[in-house]
């Protein structure tokens, strides 16, 4: 889904977020830009520590400030810049227009409060419902997310739910006020594979039924294959490649993207399949490298890669990459993902 000004829901431009610590400034997000259209699913992928969650939480002003601070950039949501909102203004947006599902439901749900009451809170606050109507809606939402016996479950506490059911309850809370945007931060990481698939199917169904836009944050490219229309690849606080699902999976151009794809098991290979880890560790964001952040781990790195950050190379309307291999003077490198599929 290409950028459509008539359908544009959120437009993040040149977002820079830092954390001030006793050891110095951590430059967690360094000039990130992306957009999401209404009803679209966008995946932000990358290793742990690449800035995915900080980017998402910054759009909702959920990072602790201090030590965190938004240094630069804008987050335009329905034509309004959320970075300029006060805490009180953000309270009216969170839960009603933008909701978030966190990685671990047990730390996100209040253990001392019944699950039904936690769903009711947003309905009473944002939609001014009576307690009776809010409870009925809470029962409906538990039913929508596939929790059996919702009339009984609405009166139970989080510890009485299984891991998969707690995540479903989190989704029910997030969707109760029918938000325009749902941010899902590693929503399936703590779940087993079967429950993982059920949660992803549930999110797809809800996206279709409610026309909710989704930002899915994950380190697992296998999770996004069946869900997202577009993918943003992040590394060391920078977007290094972005494109449609097919463009990234079948024609990804950055060596880091290749590394992520080579570390995902495939079902269409015969016999034993070797998975290739990405050697090395991400750079120190106290003093980020001046060149390409992936240069130290890249087998194709050239001297220029360590000296200067590559510019964007647009490969199509939706597909761009920041890599010196795209330069006309760079050596020809065969795409290992394409080669592996032949």
Tab-separated table of C-alpha atoms in Angstrom, residues 19-210:
chain	number	residue	atom	x	y	z
A	19	UNK	CA	18.327	8.921	26.847
A	20	UNK	CA	20.543	10.929	29.182
A	21	UNK	CA	22.400	8.582	31.543
A	22	UNK	CA	25.220	9.011	34.047
A	23	UNK	CA	27.581	7.603	31.379
A	24	UNK	CA	26.404	9.991	28.643
A	25	UNK	CA	23.778	10.317	25.918
A	26	UNK	CA	22.354	7.136	24.357
A	27	UNK	CA	21.159	7.992	20.842
A	28	UNK	CA	18.452	5.331	20.676
A	29	UNK	CA	16.542	6.592	17.610
A	30	UNK	CA	18.429	8.542	14.941
A	31	UNK	CA	16.284	10.131	12.261
A	32	UNK	CA	13.526	7.540	11.766
A	33	UNK	CA	10.759	8.226	9.221
A	34	UNK	CA	7.785	6.059	8.236
A	35	UNK	CA	4.055	6.343	7.589
A	36	UNK	CA	0.950	4.186	7.984
A	37	UNK	CA	-2.265	4.509	5.971
A	38	UNK	CA	-5.706	3.850	7.462
A	39	UNK	CA	-6.415	0.116	7.759
A	40	UNK	CA	-2.841	-0.864	6.821
A	41	UNK	CA	-0.446	-3.198	8.658
A	42	UNK	CA	3.187	-2.065	8.862
A	43	UNK	CA	5.924	-4.197	10.435
A	44	UNK	CA	9.017	-2.688	12.054
A	45	UNK	CA	11.689	-5.394	12.261
A	46	UNK	CA	15.215	-5.675	13.620
A	47	UNK	CA	17.286	-7.195	16.421
A	48	UNK	CA	16.727	-6.416	20.085
A	49	UNK	CA	18.127	-2.993	20.918
A	50	UNK	CA	17.748	-1.547	17.406
A	51	UNK	CA	15.244	1.118	18.545
A	52	UNK	CA	11.941	-0.437	17.418
A	53	UNK	CA	10.132	-0.239	20.762
A	54	UNK	CA	11.545	3.182	21.653
A	55	UNK	CA	10.295	4.495	18.288
A	56	UNK	CA	6.793	3.122	18.895
A	57	UNK	CA	6.605	4.241	22.518
A	58	UNK	CA	7.849	7.722	21.576
A	59	UNK	CA	4.938	8.175	19.165
A	60	UNK	CA	2.623	7.789	22.188
A	61	UNK	CA	4.942	9.665	24.577
A	62	UNK	CA	5.287	6.551	26.715
A	63	UNK	CA	9.044	6.773	27.250
A	64	UNK	CA	10.000	8.138	30.689
A	65	UNK	CA	10.989	11.809	30.303
A	66	UNK	CA	13.587	12.261	31.792
A	67	UNK	CA	15.862	10.377	31.161
A	68	UNK	CA	14.333	10.084	27.674
A	69	UNK	CA	13.715	13.055	25.383
A	70	UNK	CA	12.477	13.585	21.854
A	71	UNK	CA	15.266	15.703	20.368
A	72	UNK	CA	13.832	16.302	16.919
A	73	UNK	CA	11.164	15.223	14.482
A	74	UNK	CA	7.396	15.118	14.252
A	75	UNK	CA	4.685	12.504	14.729
A	76	UNK	CA	1.703	13.674	12.670
A	77	UNK	CA	-1.443	11.741	13.628
A	78	UNK	CA	-4.625	12.767	11.796
A	79	UNK	CA	-2.909	16.047	10.929
A	80	UNK	CA	-1.794	16.886	14.504
A	81	UNK	CA	1.784	16.692	15.815
A	82	UNK	CA	1.739	14.432	18.896
A	83	UNK	CA	5.220	15.579	19.978
A	84	UNK	CA	3.686	18.966	20.818
A	85	UNK	CA	0.877	17.468	22.952
A	86	UNK	CA	0.766	17.942	26.725
A	87	UNK	CA	0.333	14.920	29.040
A	88	UNK	CA	-3.373	15.724	29.395
A	89	UNK	CA	-3.866	15.947	25.610
A	90	UNK	CA	-2.038	12.620	25.149
A	91	UNK	CA	-4.342	10.976	27.707
A	92	UNK	CA	-7.285	11.686	25.415
A	93	UNK	CA	-5.448	10.018	22.480
A	94	UNK	CA	-4.061	6.945	24.256
A	95	UNK	CA	-6.584	4.133	24.429
A	96	UNK	CA	-9.214	5.935	22.388
A	97	UNK	CA	-7.378	6.662	19.113
A	98	UNK	CA	-4.060	4.832	19.540
A	99	UNK	CA	-3.703	1.672	21.631
A	100	UNK	CA	-0.713	-0.497	22.428
A	101	UNK	CA	-0.265	-4.200	23.143
A	102	UNK	CA	2.893	-4.831	25.137
A	103	UNK	CA	5.305	-7.758	25.033
A	104	UNK	CA	4.501	-9.260	28.426
A	105	UNK	CA	0.827	-9.126	29.427
A	106	UNK	CA	1.578	-10.140	33.013
A	107	UNK	CA	3.519	-6.908	33.609
A	108	UNK	CA	0.987	-4.814	31.652
A	109	UNK	CA	-2.187	-6.052	33.334
A	110	UNK	CA	-2.918	-4.884	36.882
A	111	UNK	CA	-2.723	-8.072	39.033
A	112	UNK	CA	-4.975	-6.558	41.728
A	113	UNK	CA	-7.839	-5.647	39.383
A	114	UNK	CA	-10.366	-7.910	37.666
A	115	UNK	CA	-9.818	-8.228	33.912
A	116	UNK	CA	-13.324	-6.933	33.160
A	117	UNK	CA	-12.730	-3.808	35.210
A	118	UNK	CA	-9.501	-3.135	33.282
A	119	UNK	CA	-11.413	-3.253	29.995
A	120	UNK	CA	-14.183	-1.066	31.459
A	121	UNK	CA	-11.760	1.696	32.542
A	122	UNK	CA	-11.135	3.000	29.011
A	123	UNK	CA	-14.805	2.737	28.041
A	124	UNK	CA	-15.931	4.763	31.060
A	125	UNK	CA	-13.161	7.345	30.599
A	126	UNK	CA	-13.179	7.830	26.808
A	127	UNK	CA	-16.709	6.877	25.782
A	128	UNK	CA	-18.485	8.065	28.956
A	129	UNK	CA	-20.317	4.737	29.308
A	130	UNK	CA	-22.215	3.770	32.434
A	131	UNK	CA	-20.683	0.935	34.497
A	132	UNK	CA	-23.442	-1.427	33.386
A	133	UNK	CA	-22.948	-0.689	29.674
A	134	UNK	CA	-19.159	-0.837	30.031
A	135	UNK	CA	-19.387	-4.260	31.675
A	136	UNK	CA	-21.611	-5.551	28.869
A	137	UNK	CA	-19.118	-4.192	26.314
A	138	UNK	CA	-16.238	-5.845	28.235
A	139	UNK	CA	-18.024	-9.194	28.006
A	140	UNK	CA	-18.531	-8.632	24.256
A	141	UNK	CA	-14.833	-7.783	23.769
A	142	UNK	CA	-13.676	-10.923	25.612
A	143	UNK	CA	-15.980	-12.886	23.327
A	144	UNK	CA	-14.604	-11.103	20.218
A	145	UNK	CA	-11.010	-12.057	21.113
A	146	UNK	CA	-12.002	-15.692	21.565
A	147	UNK	CA	-12.047	-16.114	25.350
A	148	UNK	CA	-14.611	-18.786	26.361
A	149	UNK	CA	-17.187	-18.105	29.103
A	150	UNK	CA	-16.690	-14.307	28.936
A	151	UNK	CA	-19.428	-13.688	31.549
A	152	UNK	CA	-17.362	-15.684	34.066
A	153	UNK	CA	-13.951	-14.488	32.890
A	154	UNK	CA	-14.877	-10.808	33.200
A	155	UNK	CA	-14.943	-11.318	37.003
A	156	UNK	CA	-11.540	-13.040	37.181
A	157	UNK	CA	-8.035	-11.730	37.866
A	158	UNK	CA	-5.069	-11.916	35.425
A	159	UNK	CA	-3.381	-14.757	37.374
A	160	UNK	CA	-6.433	-16.946	36.638
A	161	UNK	CA	-5.785	-16.630	32.878
A	162	UNK	CA	-3.239	-18.615	30.848
A	163	UNK	CA	-0.474	-16.751	28.954
A	164	UNK	CA	-2.355	-16.827	25.655
A	165	UNK	CA	-5.591	-15.699	27.321
A	166	UNK	CA	-3.809	-12.821	29.065
A	167	UNK	CA	-2.530	-11.636	25.688
A	168	UNK	CA	-6.076	-11.898	24.304
A	169	UNK	CA	-7.306	-9.862	27.280
A	170	UNK	CA	-4.657	-7.218	26.481
A	171	UNK	CA	-5.955	-7.094	22.897
A	172	UNK	CA	-9.523	-6.731	24.225
A	173	UNK	CA	-8.421	-3.741	26.363
A	174	UNK	CA	-6.552	-2.207	23.424
A	175	UNK	CA	-9.488	-2.565	21.016
A	176	UNK	CA	-12.339	-1.734	23.404
A	177	UNK	CA	-12.606	1.906	22.241
A	178	UNK	CA	-12.154	0.975	18.568
A	179	UNK	CA	-8.834	2.848	18.070
A	180	UNK	CA	-7.678	3.942	14.624
A	181	UNK	CA	-4.149	2.606	15.279
A	182	UNK	CA	-2.977	-0.454	17.211
A	183	UNK	CA	0.719	-0.749	18.077
A	184	UNK	CA	1.678	-4.360	18.853
A	185	UNK	CA	5.126	-4.569	20.486
A	186	UNK	CA	6.387	-8.165	20.155
A	187	UNK	CA	2.872	-9.430	20.993
A	188	UNK	CA	3.714	-13.129	20.568
A	189	UNK	CA	7.261	-13.410	21.969
A	190	UNK	CA	6.348	-15.057	25.284
A	191	UNK	CA	3.847	-17.490	23.726
A	192	UNK	CA	4.252	-20.954	22.274
A	193	UNK	CA	4.038	-21.424	18.504
A	194	UNK	CA	0.402	-22.596	18.381
A	195	UNK	CA	-0.863	-19.707	20.524
A	196	UNK	CA	1.375	-17.340	18.512
A	197	UNK	CA	-0.440	-18.307	15.306
A	198	UNK	CA	-3.846	-17.877	16.975
A	199	UNK	CA	-2.975	-14.360	18.239
A	200	UNK	CA	-1.709	-13.287	14.788
A	201	UNK	CA	-4.853	-14.691	13.112
A	202	UNK	CA	-6.962	-12.840	15.678
A	203	UNK	CA	-5.154	-9.550	14.955
A	204	UNK	CA	-5.673	-10.037	11.206
A	205	UNK	CA	-9.395	-10.674	11.694
A	206	UNK	CA	-9.770	-7.641	13.948
A	207	UNK	CA	-7.892	-5.473	11.449
A	208	UNK	CA	-10.382	-6.553	8.783
A	209	UNK	CA	-13.479	-6.208	10.980
A	210	UNK	CA	-12.603	-2.878	12.633
